[in-house]
Coordinates of C-alpha atoms and ligand atoms in Angstrom, one line a residue:
M1 CA 72.6 269.4 -26.9
E2 CA 76.1 270.5 -27.3
K3 CA 76.6 272.3 -30.7
T4 CA 80.6 272.4 -32.7
V5 CA 81.0 275.8 -33.7
I6 CA 84.6 275.6 -34.6
T7 CA 86.6 272.4 -35.3
A8 CA 90.6 271.4 -36.2
K9 CA 91.4 268.5 -37.4
G10 CA 95.2 269.0 -38.3
L11 CA 96.0 272.8 -38.2
T12 CA 99.2 273.1 -39.2
K13 CA 100.9 276.8 -39.9
K14 CA 104.4 277.2 -41.3
Y15 CA 106.3 280.7 -42.4
G16 CA 109.1 279.7 -44.2
E17 CA 110.1 276.6 -42.8
F18 CA 108.8 277.3 -39.5
V19 CA 106.1 275.8 -38.0
A20 CA 104.0 277.9 -35.6
V21 CA 101.3 275.7 -35.6
D22 CA 101.1 271.7 -35.4
G23 CA 98.8 270.2 -36.8
I24 CA 97.0 270.9 -33.5
D25 CA 93.4 269.3 -32.7
F26 CA 89.9 270.9 -31.4
A27 CA 86.8 271.6 -31.4
I28 CA 84.6 274.2 -29.0
Q29 CA 81.2 274.3 -28.8
S30 CA 78.1 276.6 -29.0
G31 CA 78.3 278.8 -26.0
E32 CA 81.1 277.9 -24.5
C33 CA 84.9 280.6 -23.6
F34 CA 87.1 278.2 -24.6
G35 CA 91.1 279.7 -24.1
F36 CA 94.8 278.6 -25.7
L37 CA 97.1 279.5 -23.1
G38 CA 100.7 279.8 -23.5
P39 CA 103.7 281.9 -23.1
N40 CA 104.2 284.0 -25.8
G41 CA 106.2 282.4 -29.0
A42 CA 103.1 279.0 -28.8
G43 CA 101.5 279.5 -32.0
K44 CA 98.3 281.9 -30.6
T45 CA 98.0 284.5 -32.5
S46 CA 98.8 282.6 -35.6
I47 CA 95.5 279.9 -34.4
M48 CA 93.7 283.2 -34.1
K49 CA 95.0 284.9 -37.6
M50 CA 93.6 281.2 -39.8
L51 CA 90.6 281.5 -37.7
T52 CA 90.0 284.7 -38.6
C53 CA 90.5 285.2 -41.9
I54 CA 93.3 287.3 -41.7
S55 CA 96.1 284.2 -42.3
P56 CA 96.3 281.0 -45.0
V57 CA 96.7 278.3 -43.4
T58 CA 99.1 276.2 -44.0
E59 CA 97.8 272.6 -44.0
G60 CA 95.0 270.7 -42.0
E61 CA 91.0 271.7 -41.5
L62 CA 88.8 275.0 -40.3
V63 CA 85.8 274.8 -40.4
V64 CA 83.9 278.1 -38.5
D65 CA 80.6 278.8 -38.5
G66 CA 80.2 275.3 -40.6
R67 CA 82.1 277.5 -43.7
D68 CA 85.6 276.0 -44.7
V69 CA 88.5 279.3 -43.9
R70 CA 89.7 278.3 -47.2
R71 CA 86.7 278.9 -49.2
E72 CA 84.4 281.4 -47.4
Q73 CA 85.9 284.1 -46.0
R74 CA 83.5 286.4 -45.8
A75 CA 81.3 285.5 -45.0
I76 CA 82.5 283.8 -42.3
K77 CA 84.4 288.1 -41.1
M78 CA 80.2 289.0 -41.5
G79 CA 79.7 286.5 -38.1
L80 CA 82.8 286.8 -35.8
G81 CA 83.9 290.0 -33.8
V82 CA 87.6 290.3 -33.3
V83 CA 89.3 291.2 -31.1
S84 CA 93.4 291.5 -32.8
Q85 CA 96.4 291.5 -30.9
A86 CA 97.9 295.2 -33.0
D87 CA 95.6 297.8 -32.5
S88 CA 93.1 298.5 -35.5
L89 CA 91.2 302.1 -34.8
D90 CA 91.8 304.8 -37.0
P91 CA 93.1 307.6 -36.5
D92 CA 91.4 310.7 -37.4
L93 CA 87.5 309.6 -36.7
T94 CA 86.6 309.7 -33.5
V95 CA 85.1 307.2 -30.9
F96 CA 82.3 306.9 -31.4
Q97 CA 82.9 307.7 -35.4
N98 CA 85.1 304.4 -35.6
L99 CA 82.6 302.7 -34.4
V100 CA 79.5 303.5 -36.8
S101 CA 81.7 303.0 -39.8
Y102 CA 82.8 299.3 -38.0
G103 CA 79.4 299.2 -38.5
R104 CA 78.0 299.9 -42.5
Y105 CA 81.3 297.6 -42.9
F106 CA 78.7 294.8 -41.2
N107 CA 76.3 296.7 -43.3
L108 CA 74.0 297.9 -40.4
P109 CA 71.7 300.5 -40.9
A110 CA 72.4 304.2 -40.2
D111 CA 70.9 304.7 -37.2
V112 CA 71.2 301.0 -35.9
G113 CA 75.1 302.0 -36.2
R114 CA 74.5 304.3 -34.1
Q115 CA 72.7 303.2 -31.1
R116 CA 74.3 301.4 -31.1
A117 CA 78.1 302.7 -31.4
S118 CA 75.5 304.6 -28.2
E119 CA 75.2 301.7 -26.3
A120 CA 78.3 299.2 -26.5
L121 CA 79.9 303.2 -25.4
E122 CA 78.1 303.0 -22.2
L123 CA 78.7 299.3 -21.2
F124 CA 82.4 299.8 -21.6
Q125 CA 82.2 303.4 -19.6
L126 CA 83.0 305.8 -22.4
A127 CA 80.5 306.8 -23.3
E128 CA 82.2 310.3 -22.1
R129 CA 85.0 309.5 -24.6
S130 CA 82.7 309.6 -27.1
H131 CA 83.9 312.6 -29.3
Q132 CA 87.1 312.4 -29.0
K133 CA 90.0 310.9 -31.2
P134 CA 92.1 307.4 -30.3
D135 CA 94.9 308.8 -29.8
E136 CA 93.2 310.9 -26.5
L137 CA 92.2 307.5 -24.9
S138 CA 94.7 305.1 -22.5
G139 CA 96.1 301.9 -23.3
G140 CA 93.2 300.4 -20.9
M141 CA 90.5 302.9 -23.5
R142 CA 91.9 301.8 -26.4
R143 CA 91.9 297.9 -25.6
R144 CA 87.2 298.2 -24.1
L145 CA 86.9 300.1 -27.2
L146 CA 88.0 298.2 -29.1
I147 CA 86.2 294.5 -27.5
A148 CA 83.0 297.1 -27.8
R149 CA 83.5 298.1 -31.7
A150 CA 84.1 294.3 -32.6
L151 CA 80.4 293.6 -30.6
L152 CA 78.8 296.1 -32.7
H153 CA 76.9 294.3 -35.3
D154 CA 75.8 291.1 -32.3
P155 CA 78.3 288.0 -33.7
N156 CA 77.3 285.4 -31.8
I157 CA 81.0 283.9 -31.7
L158 CA 83.6 286.5 -30.5
V159 CA 87.6 285.8 -30.7
L160 CA 90.0 287.3 -28.2
D161 CA 93.5 287.6 -28.9
E162 CA 95.1 288.4 -24.7
P163 CA 92.4 291.2 -24.3
T164 CA 93.2 291.6 -21.5
T165 CA 98.0 292.5 -21.9
G166 CA 99.4 295.1 -20.2
L167 CA 96.1 296.4 -18.5
D168 CA 95.6 297.1 -15.1
P169 CA 93.9 295.7 -13.0
Q170 CA 90.6 297.7 -12.7
T171 CA 90.3 297.1 -17.0
R172 CA 91.1 293.5 -16.5
L173 CA 88.0 293.6 -14.4
L174 CA 85.4 295.7 -16.1
V175 CA 86.7 293.8 -19.7
W176 CA 86.3 290.5 -17.4
E177 CA 82.5 290.8 -16.0
R178 CA 81.8 291.6 -19.5
L179 CA 83.3 288.9 -21.0
V180 CA 81.1 287.5 -18.7
Q181 CA 78.1 288.3 -19.6
F182 CA 78.1 288.0 -23.1
K183 CA 78.6 284.3 -22.4
D184 CA 75.5 285.0 -20.4
R185 CA 73.7 285.5 -23.8
G186 CA 75.0 282.3 -25.6
V187 CA 77.8 284.1 -27.2
T188 CA 80.6 281.3 -27.9
I189 CA 84.0 283.1 -26.4
L190 CA 87.7 281.9 -28.0
L191 CA 90.6 283.6 -26.8
T192 CA 94.7 283.9 -25.8
T193 CA 96.2 284.1 -22.8
H194 CA 98.9 283.8 -21.1
Y195 CA 98.3 285.1 -17.7
M196 CA 97.2 282.2 -16.1
E197 CA 94.0 283.8 -13.7
E198 CA 92.4 285.4 -16.5
A199 CA 92.4 281.4 -17.9
A200 CA 91.0 279.5 -14.8
Y201 CA 88.6 282.5 -14.2
L202 CA 87.0 282.4 -18.1
C203 CA 87.7 279.2 -19.3
D204 CA 85.0 276.7 -19.2
R205 CA 88.3 274.9 -21.3
L206 CA 90.4 275.2 -22.6
V207 CA 94.4 273.6 -24.5
V208 CA 97.2 274.2 -22.9
M209 CA 99.5 275.6 -25.7
D210 CA 103.1 275.5 -26.2
R211 CA 105.9 275.7 -28.9
G212 CA 102.9 275.1 -31.6
A213 CA 101.7 272.2 -30.2
I214 CA 98.5 271.5 -27.4
L215 CA 100.1 270.0 -23.7
V216 CA 96.7 269.2 -23.0
E217 CA 93.0 270.5 -23.3
G218 CA 90.7 271.2 -20.3
P219 CA 88.6 272.7 -17.6
P220 CA 90.2 274.1 -15.5
R221 CA 90.3 273.0 -12.5
D222 CA 90.3 269.6 -13.8
L223 CA 93.3 270.0 -15.6
I224 CA 94.9 271.2 -12.5
R225 CA 94.3 268.6 -10.3
S226 CA 95.0 265.9 -12.4
H227 CA 97.9 267.4 -12.8
V228 CA 99.2 269.0 -10.5
G229 CA 97.1 268.2 -6.8
E230 CA 95.0 270.2 -4.8
N231 CA 97.4 272.3 -3.9
V232 CA 101.8 273.4 -4.0
L233 CA 104.2 273.4 -1.2
E234 CA 106.8 275.7 -1.8
M235 CA 110.0 275.8 -0.1
Q236 CA 111.6 279.0 0.6
V237 CA 115.6 277.6 0.5
S238 CA 118.6 280.2 0.2
L239 CA 120.3 279.7 -3.1
S240 CA 123.6 278.9 -0.8
E241 CA 121.4 276.5 0.9
K242 CA 119.4 275.1 -1.7
Q243 CA 122.4 272.1 -3.2
A244 CA 122.1 270.4 0.7
V245 CA 118.8 270.6 0.7
V246 CA 118.0 270.0 -3.7
D247 CA 120.9 266.6 -2.4
S248 CA 118.8 266.2 0.5
L249 CA 115.5 265.0 -1.7
S250 CA 116.8 263.9 -4.4
E251 CA 118.4 260.7 -2.4
R252 CA 115.2 260.5 -0.4
G253 CA 113.5 260.6 -3.6
I254 CA 111.2 263.5 -3.4
D255 CA 109.9 264.8 -6.7
F256 CA 109.7 268.8 -6.8
E257 CA 109.9 272.2 -9.7
D258 CA 113.3 274.0 -9.6
R259 CA 112.6 278.0 -8.8
G260 CA 115.6 279.4 -8.8
D261 CA 114.9 280.5 -4.5
S262 CA 112.2 278.5 -4.3
L263 CA 111.4 274.5 -4.7
F264 CA 107.7 273.8 -6.1
F265 CA 106.0 270.0 -4.6
Y266 CA 102.9 268.2 -6.3
G267 CA 100.6 266.0 -5.0
N268 CA 101.9 263.4 -2.1
N269 CA 105.2 265.1 -1.5
V270 CA 102.7 267.9 -0.1
D271 CA 102.5 266.6 3.4
G272 CA 104.8 264.7 3.8
L273 CA 107.0 267.0 4.0
E274 CA 104.8 270.0 6.0
E275 CA 105.9 267.6 9.3
D276 CA 108.7 266.4 8.1
T277 CA 111.9 267.6 11.0
S278 CA 115.2 267.6 8.4
F279 CA 113.1 270.6 6.8
A280 CA 112.5 272.6 9.5
E281 CA 114.5 275.3 9.4
Y282 CA 113.2 276.4 5.9
R283 CA 109.2 278.3 5.4
L284 CA 106.8 276.7 4.3
V285 CA 104.2 277.7 2.4
R286 CA 100.8 275.6 1.9
R287 CA 99.0 277.1 -1.5
P288 CA 96.4 276.0 -4.2
A289 CA 97.4 274.8 -7.0
N290 CA 97.1 276.9 -10.3
L291 CA 97.4 276.6 -13.8
E292 CA 101.3 278.2 -13.7
D293 CA 101.6 274.7 -11.5
V294 CA 100.4 273.0 -14.5
F295 CA 102.8 274.6 -17.3
L296 CA 105.7 273.9 -15.5
R297 CA 104.9 271.3 -14.1
L298 CA 104.5 269.8 -18.6
T299 CA 107.5 272.4 -19.5
G300 CA 109.5 273.0 -17.0
R301 CA 109.6 276.2 -17.6
G302 CA 106.8 279.2 -16.3
L303 CA 103.9 281.5 -18.7
R304 CA 106.5 284.2 -18.4
E305 CA 110.1 282.8 -20.0
E306 CA 111.2 282.5 -22.9
Ligands
ADP1 N1 104.9 286.4 -40.4 C1 105.9 285.5 -39.3 N2 106.8 285.4 -40.0 C2 107.3 284.7 -39.7 N3 107.3 284.3 -37.8 C3 106.4 284.1 -37.7 C4 105.7 285.5 -37.8 N4 104.1 285.3 -36.7 C5 104.6 284.6 -36.0 N5 105.9 284.2 -36.3 C6 106.8 283.0 -35.2 O1 105.3 282.5 -34.7 C7 105.6 281.4 -33.4 C8 103.8 281.8 -33.6 O2 103.9 283.0 -33.0 P1 103.0 283.9 -32.5 O3 101.6 282.6 -33.3 O4 102.4 285.5 -33.1 O5 102.4 283.5 -30.9 P2 102.3 283.7 -29.6 O6 100.3 284.9 -30.1 O7 102.1 282.3 -28.8 O8 103.2 284.3 -29.4 C9 107.4 282.7 -32.8 O9 108.5 281.4 -32.9 C10 107.4 283.5 -33.9 O10 108.5 284.1 -33.5
MG2 MG1 99.7 286.8 -29.1

């Protein structure tokens, strides 16, 4: 039986008059990896901050592990592993001490704290760095340390705000592998991202967000299939030729998305165009549809544009 561990109803965050999160609903099941995919400014961090009791809910309901975020903040915080977007390591402590001191906050006995810290450093390939200060680490190492720290008290819910933004591909892969391991052990994972590959790889279900609102919700494959189709055709046209092509497509009632020096075609239009001799002079590339296409179809913009 699935058990709901986090429920939001009409969840709203305002900063003064500005509405950053606009009355959203979601329900997260125990053991799933649930994603919030959206561009900068979508409201992802605001949601994470309300969930982790860093920032108050303006309106609506938010229940984490059966507890209301307005009333049981301490208990909620004790049960969550949190990796925020901001780096919050103590610069005066070594890597190892950063973990041990975090363990104390969660009331871990000293020997358990030290044991878990050693294991966590091993798991995140940081054992050789344990006596260095955070300032001596690369960005990727610091992020690994933040994730290791969030797991130190063995939380059953892990909340990660853009866990791999700015990381090199190798570190990103290590983080992904570790998150999959924790999911396999039954840890519920919430993550925000603007990387569609990350959302597609890790998430059982996700919401696609824009400007404080949820546009669609579902498993990545289902969202792609229902909003885009299996494949996308990209037609590469020079800017000077584009207008003529666009006019011809519009005349014939063929739907497309204009992406600058390429046009994207979806759904039923994909098959017809490859055989269509009137476009034979343009390079057509067929590729599998992805979550970026979903966002594009819903908003007319890309995930990485402002
Ligand atoms: N403390 C704040 N005061 C005023 N506006 C804010 C504050 N924090 C975030 N915002 C605004 O709220 C919107 C959503 O921000 P945020 O939740 O950080 O989005 P995301 O994490 O998806 O990039 C943005 O337009 C941002 O500028
Ligand atoms: Mg953010």
